[in-house]
Short mmCIF file of C-alpha atoms and ligand atoms in Angstrom, two decimals:
data_model
loop_
_atom_site.label_atom_id
_atom_site.label_comp_id
_atom_site.label_asym_id
_atom_site.label_seq_id
_atom_site.Cartn_x
_atom_site.Cartn_y
_atom_site.Cartn_z
CA MET A 1 -17.30 -8.04 -24.58
CA LEU A 2 -13.98 -6.48 -24.41
CA MET A 3 -13.25 -6.22 -20.67
CA ALA A 4 -12.11 -2.48 -20.00
CA THR A 5 -8.85 -1.94 -18.60
CA PRO A 6 -8.49 -1.06 -15.10
CA ASP A 7 -6.23 2.43 -14.64
CA LEU A 8 -3.61 0.93 -11.55
CA VAL A 9 -2.90 -3.15 -11.96
CA ILE A 10 -2.92 -3.73 -7.20
CA ILE A 11 -0.72 -6.61 -6.50
CA GLY A 12 -1.17 -7.67 -3.14
CA SER A 13 -2.80 -10.03 -0.51
CA MET A 14 -6.25 -10.50 1.03
CA GLY A 15 -6.67 -11.89 3.94
CA LEU A 16 -8.47 -12.18 7.10
CA ASP A 17 -6.72 -10.35 9.95
CA ASP A 18 -7.23 -10.87 13.55
CA VAL A 19 -6.08 -7.84 15.48
CA LYS A 20 -5.88 -6.30 18.54
CA THR A 21 -5.53 -2.15 20.22
CA PRO A 22 -5.91 -0.70 22.81
CA PHE A 23 -8.82 0.36 21.76
CA GLY A 24 -10.29 -2.70 21.08
CA GLU A 25 -9.59 -5.88 18.63
CA VAL A 26 -12.08 -7.45 15.70
CA LYS A 27 -11.65 -11.42 14.16
CA ASN A 28 -11.49 -12.75 10.41
CA ALA A 29 -11.79 -8.54 9.18
CA LEU A 30 -11.52 -8.47 6.15
CA GLY A 31 -7.47 -7.02 5.14
CA GLY A 32 -4.56 -7.94 3.14
CA SER A 33 -2.18 -5.84 1.54
CA ALA A 34 -4.32 -5.07 -1.68
CA SER A 35 -7.92 -4.79 0.28
CA TYR A 36 -6.39 -1.79 1.49
CA ALA A 37 -4.80 -0.37 -1.23
CA SER A 38 -7.18 -1.02 -3.54
CA TYR A 39 -9.70 0.50 -1.48
CA ALA A 40 -7.40 3.48 -0.63
CA ALA A 41 -6.76 4.27 -4.39
CA SER A 42 -10.54 3.44 -5.50
CA PHE A 43 -11.27 7.40 -4.85
CA PHE A 44 -9.33 8.71 -7.39
CA SER A 45 -9.38 5.70 -9.85
CA LYS A 46 -10.34 1.84 -11.54
CA PRO A 47 -8.26 -0.01 -9.81
CA GLY A 48 -7.74 -4.25 -10.73
CA ILE A 49 -6.99 -6.28 -8.15
CA VAL A 50 -4.60 -9.69 -8.65
CA SER A 51 -4.92 -11.41 -5.31
CA VAL A 52 -5.70 -15.14 -4.21
CA ILE A 53 -8.12 -16.45 -1.72
CA GLY A 54 -9.04 -19.05 -0.08
CA ASP A 55 -12.62 -20.53 -0.87
CA ASP A 56 -13.62 -19.46 2.84
CA PHE A 57 -13.11 -16.00 2.06
CA PRO A 58 -16.14 -13.90 2.61
CA GLN A 59 -19.11 -13.37 -0.42
CA GLY A 60 -19.43 -10.36 1.34
CA HIS A 61 -15.97 -9.26 1.59
CA LEU A 62 -15.86 -9.08 -1.91
CA GLU A 63 -18.72 -7.51 -3.08
CA LEU A 64 -17.74 -4.73 -0.43
CA LEU A 65 -14.48 -3.97 -2.78
CA GLN A 66 -16.52 -4.60 -6.24
CA LYS A 67 -19.03 -1.81 -4.75
CA ARG A 68 -16.03 0.96 -5.70
CA GLY A 69 -15.37 -0.69 -8.16
CA ILE A 70 -12.87 -1.79 -8.03
CA ASN A 71 -11.74 -4.99 -10.54
CA LEU A 72 -11.78 -8.65 -9.42
CA ASP A 73 -10.79 -10.48 -12.49
CA GLY A 74 -6.86 -10.94 -11.04
CA ILE A 75 -8.36 -12.12 -7.46
CA GLU A 76 -7.98 -17.00 -8.04
CA LYS A 77 -9.75 -18.43 -5.10
CA LYS A 78 -8.13 -21.98 -4.18
CA ALA A 79 -10.83 -25.10 -4.35
CA ASN A 80 -10.28 -25.90 -0.77
CA GLY A 81 -7.50 -23.42 0.08
CA LYS A 82 -6.97 -21.56 2.82
CA THR A 83 -7.39 -17.79 3.03
CA PHE A 84 -3.76 -15.85 3.97
CA ARG A 85 -4.43 -14.58 7.79
CA TRP A 86 -2.61 -12.15 9.91
CA ASN A 87 -2.74 -11.91 13.86
CA GLY A 88 -1.66 -8.17 15.11
CA LEU A 89 -1.32 -6.63 17.92
CA TYR A 90 -0.93 -2.79 18.33
CA GLU A 91 1.07 -1.46 21.85
CA TYR A 92 -0.35 1.37 23.83
CA ASP A 93 2.09 3.81 21.43
CA VAL A 94 0.26 2.22 18.66
CA ASN A 95 3.76 2.45 16.49
CA VAL A 96 4.87 -0.55 18.27
CA ALA A 97 3.48 -3.22 16.17
CA HIS A 98 3.99 -7.02 16.91
CA THR A 99 2.87 -9.61 14.51
CA LEU A 100 1.20 -12.16 16.81
CA LYS A 101 1.07 -14.89 13.89
CA THR A 102 1.08 -15.04 9.87
CA GLU A 103 -0.41 -18.42 7.93
CA LEU A 104 0.46 -17.16 4.35
CA ASN A 105 -1.85 -20.21 3.61
CA VAL A 106 -2.81 -20.46 -0.34
CA LEU A 107 -0.25 -16.50 -0.75
CA ALA A 108 2.49 -19.41 -0.07
CA ASP A 109 2.39 -20.92 -3.74
CA PHE A 110 0.95 -17.91 -4.86
CA LYS A 111 1.88 -18.17 -9.43
CA PRO A 112 0.00 -14.71 -9.73
CA LYS A 113 -2.06 -14.55 -13.52
CA LEU A 114 -2.68 -11.16 -14.68
CA PRO A 115 -5.58 -11.62 -16.73
CA GLU A 116 -4.99 -9.75 -20.88
CA ASN A 117 -7.74 -6.88 -20.12
CA TYR A 118 -4.28 -5.82 -17.26
CA ARG A 119 -1.52 -6.14 -19.09
CA ASP A 120 -2.24 -2.71 -20.74
CA SER A 121 -2.24 -0.87 -17.63
CA GLU A 122 0.05 2.33 -17.79
CA PHE A 123 -0.01 2.04 -13.23
CA LEU A 124 1.47 -0.62 -11.34
CA PHE A 125 1.48 -1.31 -7.80
CA LEU A 126 3.64 -3.95 -6.09
CA GLY A 127 1.61 -4.90 -3.04
CA ASN A 128 3.24 -6.93 0.05
CA VAL A 129 3.64 -10.42 -0.89
CA PRO A 130 6.31 -12.28 -1.62
CA PRO A 131 9.25 -10.35 -3.61
CA GLU A 132 9.15 -13.20 -6.71
CA GLU A 133 5.29 -13.14 -7.33
CA GLN A 134 5.88 -8.85 -7.45
CA LEU A 135 8.46 -9.27 -9.97
CA ASP A 136 6.76 -11.96 -12.02
CA VAL A 137 3.66 -9.39 -12.37
CA LEU A 138 6.21 -7.60 -13.79
CA SER A 139 7.49 -9.44 -15.74
CA GLN A 140 3.58 -9.88 -17.33
CA MET A 141 2.86 -6.55 -18.31
CA ARG A 142 2.98 -6.14 -22.02
CA ALA A 143 5.41 -2.63 -21.94
CA ARG A 144 6.72 -0.69 -19.21
CA PRO A 145 4.26 1.14 -17.46
CA LYS A 146 4.57 4.38 -16.36
CA LEU A 147 5.19 4.06 -13.07
CA THR A 148 5.85 1.16 -10.91
CA VAL A 149 5.49 1.74 -6.57
CA SER A 150 6.47 -1.53 -4.97
CA ASP A 151 6.29 -1.94 -1.06
CA THR A 152 7.97 -4.78 1.07
CA MET A 153 7.91 -5.44 4.12
CA ASP A 154 10.68 -6.98 7.31
CA PHE A 155 9.42 -9.82 6.83
CA TYR A 156 10.72 -10.31 3.31
CA ILE A 157 13.37 -8.45 4.30
CA LYS A 158 14.58 -10.70 6.61
CA SER A 159 14.01 -14.09 4.60
CA LYS A 160 14.66 -12.94 1.26
CA LYS A 161 16.56 -9.16 0.74
CA GLU A 162 18.45 -10.52 -2.67
CA LYS A 163 15.38 -10.60 -4.29
CA VAL A 164 13.20 -7.06 -2.28
CA LEU A 165 16.69 -5.88 -3.60
CA GLU A 166 15.89 -6.88 -7.07
CA VAL A 167 12.09 -5.50 -6.48
CA VAL A 168 13.48 -2.30 -5.36
CA LYS A 169 15.61 -2.03 -8.34
CA LYS A 170 13.36 -2.91 -10.57
CA ALA A 171 10.53 -0.24 -10.30
CA ASP A 172 10.29 2.97 -10.51
CA ILE A 173 9.66 3.47 -6.61
CA ALA A 174 10.55 1.55 -3.94
CA LEU A 175 7.94 2.60 -0.40
CA MET A 176 9.02 1.47 2.34
CA ASN A 177 9.43 2.46 6.31
CA ASP A 178 11.65 3.99 8.22
CA SER A 179 12.69 0.67 9.85
CA GLU A 180 12.33 -1.05 6.74
CA ALA A 181 14.75 1.35 5.05
CA ARG A 182 17.51 0.88 8.22
CA MET A 183 16.98 -3.05 8.21
CA LEU A 184 17.68 -3.01 3.80
CA PHE A 185 20.45 -0.90 4.28
CA ASN A 186 21.64 -1.41 6.68
CA THR A 187 21.78 1.99 8.40
CA HIS A 188 20.13 3.97 11.18
CA ASN A 189 20.98 6.81 8.55
CA LEU A 190 17.49 7.72 6.94
CA ILE A 191 19.13 10.33 4.25
CA LYS A 192 21.47 7.20 3.19
CA ALA A 193 19.16 5.11 2.57
CA ALA A 194 17.12 7.45 0.39
CA ARG A 195 20.90 7.48 -1.27
CA GLU A 196 21.00 4.09 -1.56
CA ILE A 197 17.63 3.67 -3.20
CA LEU A 198 18.21 6.38 -5.35
CA LYS A 199 21.47 4.77 -6.73
CA LEU A 200 19.07 1.58 -7.53
CA ASP A 201 18.04 3.37 -10.45
CA SER A 202 14.93 5.63 -8.23
CA GLU A 203 14.62 8.77 -9.34
CA TYR A 204 12.22 9.16 -6.58
CA ALA A 205 12.70 7.60 -3.02
CA ILE A 206 9.69 8.02 -0.40
CA ILE A 207 10.13 6.76 3.37
CA LYS A 208 7.00 6.69 5.38
CA LYS A 209 7.13 7.13 8.73
CA GLY A 210 3.57 5.89 10.52
CA GLU A 211 1.25 9.17 11.79
CA HIS A 212 4.72 11.15 11.86
CA GLY A 213 4.38 11.65 7.73
CA ALA A 214 6.86 11.01 5.01
CA LEU A 215 9.48 11.68 2.85
CA LEU A 216 10.11 12.62 -0.75
CA PHE A 217 14.48 12.23 -1.99
CA THR A 218 15.53 13.02 -5.63
CA ASP A 219 18.47 13.88 -6.05
CA HIS A 220 18.69 17.57 -6.36
CA SER A 221 15.32 18.07 -3.80
CA HIS A 222 13.63 16.78 -0.57
CA PHE A 223 10.31 17.58 0.09
CA SER A 224 8.56 16.15 4.53
CA ALA A 225 4.91 15.69 4.65
CA PRO A 226 3.60 16.75 8.07
CA GLY A 227 1.18 13.17 9.69
CA TYR A 228 -1.85 14.89 10.05
CA PRO A 229 -2.56 15.13 13.89
CA LEU A 230 -4.98 12.77 14.34
CA GLU A 231 -6.51 12.57 18.07
CA ASP A 232 -8.89 9.52 17.66
CA VAL A 233 -6.24 6.77 16.43
CA VAL A 234 -8.12 3.23 16.52
CA ASP A 235 -6.10 0.81 14.30
CA PRO A 236 -3.28 1.52 12.02
CA THR A 237 -3.99 -1.71 9.94
CA GLY A 238 -3.47 -1.26 6.08
CA CYS A 239 -2.38 2.82 6.62
CA GLY A 240 1.00 2.36 4.92
CA ASP A 241 -1.39 0.47 1.84
CA CYS A 242 -3.58 2.71 1.88
CA PHE A 243 -1.16 5.79 1.36
CA ALA A 244 0.54 3.73 -1.46
CA GLY A 245 -2.99 2.79 -2.92
CA ALA A 246 -4.09 6.25 -2.34
CA LEU A 247 -0.44 7.41 -3.86
CA MET A 248 -1.29 5.13 -7.32
CA GLY A 249 -4.66 5.91 -7.98
CA TYR A 250 -3.88 9.57 -7.69
CA PHE A 251 -1.53 9.60 -10.44
CA ALA A 252 -3.41 7.30 -11.96
CA SER A 253 -6.21 9.98 -12.26
CA HIS A 254 -4.10 12.46 -13.22
CA LYS A 255 -1.31 10.42 -15.58
CA GLU A 256 1.11 12.96 -15.69
CA ILE A 257 5.08 11.71 -13.05
CA SER A 258 6.18 14.57 -11.55
CA GLU A 259 7.78 16.60 -8.42
CA ALA A 260 5.07 18.40 -8.08
CA ARG A 261 2.66 15.65 -8.34
CA PHE A 262 3.98 13.58 -6.26
CA ARG A 263 3.87 16.61 -3.57
CA LYS A 264 0.48 16.41 -3.90
CA GLY A 265 0.77 12.94 -4.65
CA ILE A 266 1.86 12.84 -0.92
CA ILE A 267 -0.68 14.40 1.29
CA TYR A 268 -3.76 12.98 -0.58
CA ALA A 269 -1.69 9.29 0.49
CA SER A 270 -1.48 9.90 3.51
CA VAL A 271 -4.23 11.93 4.45
CA ILE A 272 -6.33 8.79 3.63
CA ALA A 273 -4.03 6.86 5.90
CA SER A 274 -4.97 8.89 8.16
CA PHE A 275 -8.94 7.84 7.60
CA ASN A 276 -8.30 4.41 8.27
CA ALA A 277 -6.28 4.79 11.56
CA GLU A 278 -9.90 5.96 12.17
CA GLY A 279 -11.52 2.60 12.53
CA PHE A 280 -11.11 -1.35 12.38
CA SER A 281 -10.85 -2.43 8.82
CA LEU A 282 -12.00 -0.87 6.16
CA SER A 283 -14.34 0.62 8.02
CA ARG A 284 -13.74 4.63 8.25
CA LEU A 285 -12.84 4.83 4.53
CA GLN A 286 -16.57 2.84 3.76
CA ARG A 287 -18.06 6.21 5.09
CA LEU A 288 -15.46 8.05 3.97
CA THR A 289 -17.02 11.22 1.51
CA ASN A 290 -14.67 12.96 -1.15
CA ASP A 291 -16.00 16.24 0.55
CA GLU A 292 -14.08 15.33 4.03
CA ILE A 293 -10.57 14.08 2.15
CA GLU A 294 -10.85 17.78 0.48
CA LYS A 295 -11.42 19.34 4.36
CA ARG A 296 -8.34 17.33 5.64
CA TYR A 297 -5.98 17.67 2.28
CA GLY A 298 -7.25 21.76 3.06
CA GLU A 299 -5.84 21.40 6.64
CA MET A 300 -2.86 19.96 5.97
CA LYS A 301 -2.10 22.75 3.71
CA LYS A 302 -2.10 24.94 6.78
CA ILE A 303 -0.03 23.01 8.79
CA VAL A 304 2.93 23.24 6.12
CA GLU A 305 2.63 26.71 5.70
CA PHE A 306 5.28 29.43 6.90
P1 AMP B 401 0.53 -2.60 7.05
O1 AMP B 401 -0.10 -2.31 9.25
O2 AMP B 401 0.01 -1.14 5.95
O3 AMP B 401 1.57 -3.10 7.23
O4 AMP B 401 -0.40 -3.53 6.55
C1 AMP B 401 -1.79 -4.71 6.68
C2 AMP B 401 -1.82 -5.76 6.49
O5 AMP B 401 -0.53 -6.62 5.59
C3 AMP B 401 -2.88 -6.67 7.05
O6 AMP B 401 -4.39 -6.88 6.67
C4 AMP B 401 -2.28 -7.91 6.90
O7 AMP B 401 -3.06 -8.90 6.46
C5 AMP B 401 -1.28 -7.60 5.54
N1 AMP B 401 -0.30 -8.21 5.78
C6 AMP B 401 0.72 -9.12 7.35
N2 AMP B 401 1.92 -9.57 6.63
C7 AMP B 401 1.93 -10.06 5.08
C8 AMP B 401 2.67 -10.75 4.46
N3 AMP B 401 3.61 -11.33 5.25
N4 AMP B 401 2.04 -11.01 3.13
C9 AMP B 401 1.24 -9.80 2.67
N5 AMP B 401 0.33 -9.20 3.69
C10 AMP B 401 0.54 -9.38 5.08
#
C-alpha cells in the first residue's frame, strides 16, 4: 500500500521532561520539540515526525500523537536506548528559564532517515536537534520544499555556531527568540540581528519575544504581533515549538507563501503557543477546541486595532 505523504515534515527531539515552575511541577512528561511542534501543527494539517526515542518511551505518549492524525513512521525506536531527557526550572518571572540538566542519550548519535513517503512533502520544519541532523534531513528531501523553516536554541548556538549559521542560510526562515538572535549575531539590537538574518538569503526574518509577541521583518516591511495577555501561565515549556509548529501547520494547509499569510500565521502561532502555556506538557492542547482558537484569534485582532 502506498503511504500518504505528510502535509508537513517535522524533525525534532522527543523526550521526557522534568519541569518545575512556580505553579507546580511534572516528571517524565511528554516533551521535546517535535512533540510540541507536531501537536500544534495538527490543529491545521497532518504532520509527520522524524525523531528518535529509546525503548523506555511510554507507548501512551505515542498514542496521544497518533490520535491527532500525526504520522509516526519517521520515529526510530532504539533498542536498549535511553530517551532524550530535559530538566528545566522557571523562575517567578517565567521568562527566566534554567536548564538544570540535558541528557541527549539517543539524540546524541541520531542519524535521521526520512521514510520514502516523507521525501516529497512541500513543507519542512527543522526543529531542535543538533544542526548537522537538520542539514542531513534537508538533503534527504527529493526536491526543495516550498517552505523550510528552522529553529535553534542557545545549547547549539554555544556549541556549534558555524553549523547553526549554515542551517540559517539553507532554510527559508530561521526562527529564533530574541536572546538567541543576540547571541548568534553578537548584537544587542534586534533590528540589526534581523538584518543579518535577511542577509543570509532569507526573505523573511521572524524573531520571537516570548510572552511579548513576535516580530516579522522583510527588506521593506515590519510586522509586530502582540503577545496574548495571558492571566494563567502555568508552564511555558514548548511554547517556541508550538509557535513554529502552528505556523508551519497553517502554511501547509494554505500552501501559499506571502507576507499576508505570514502575518495571519504568526497570529495563529501566538494563539496556540499562549494556550500551551496554560498547562504542563501537552495537557492544555489536549482539550483545546477550534472554537477557542478562533475566539482568541479574534481577540488578538482587536488588540492591534487602532
Ligand atoms: P522550548 O520551551 O520551546 O524551548 O522547548 C522546550 C522543549 O525542548 C522541551 O520539551 C525539551 O524536551 C526540548 N529540549 C530541551 N533541550 C533540548 C536540546 N538540547 N535538543 C533538543 N530538544 C531540547
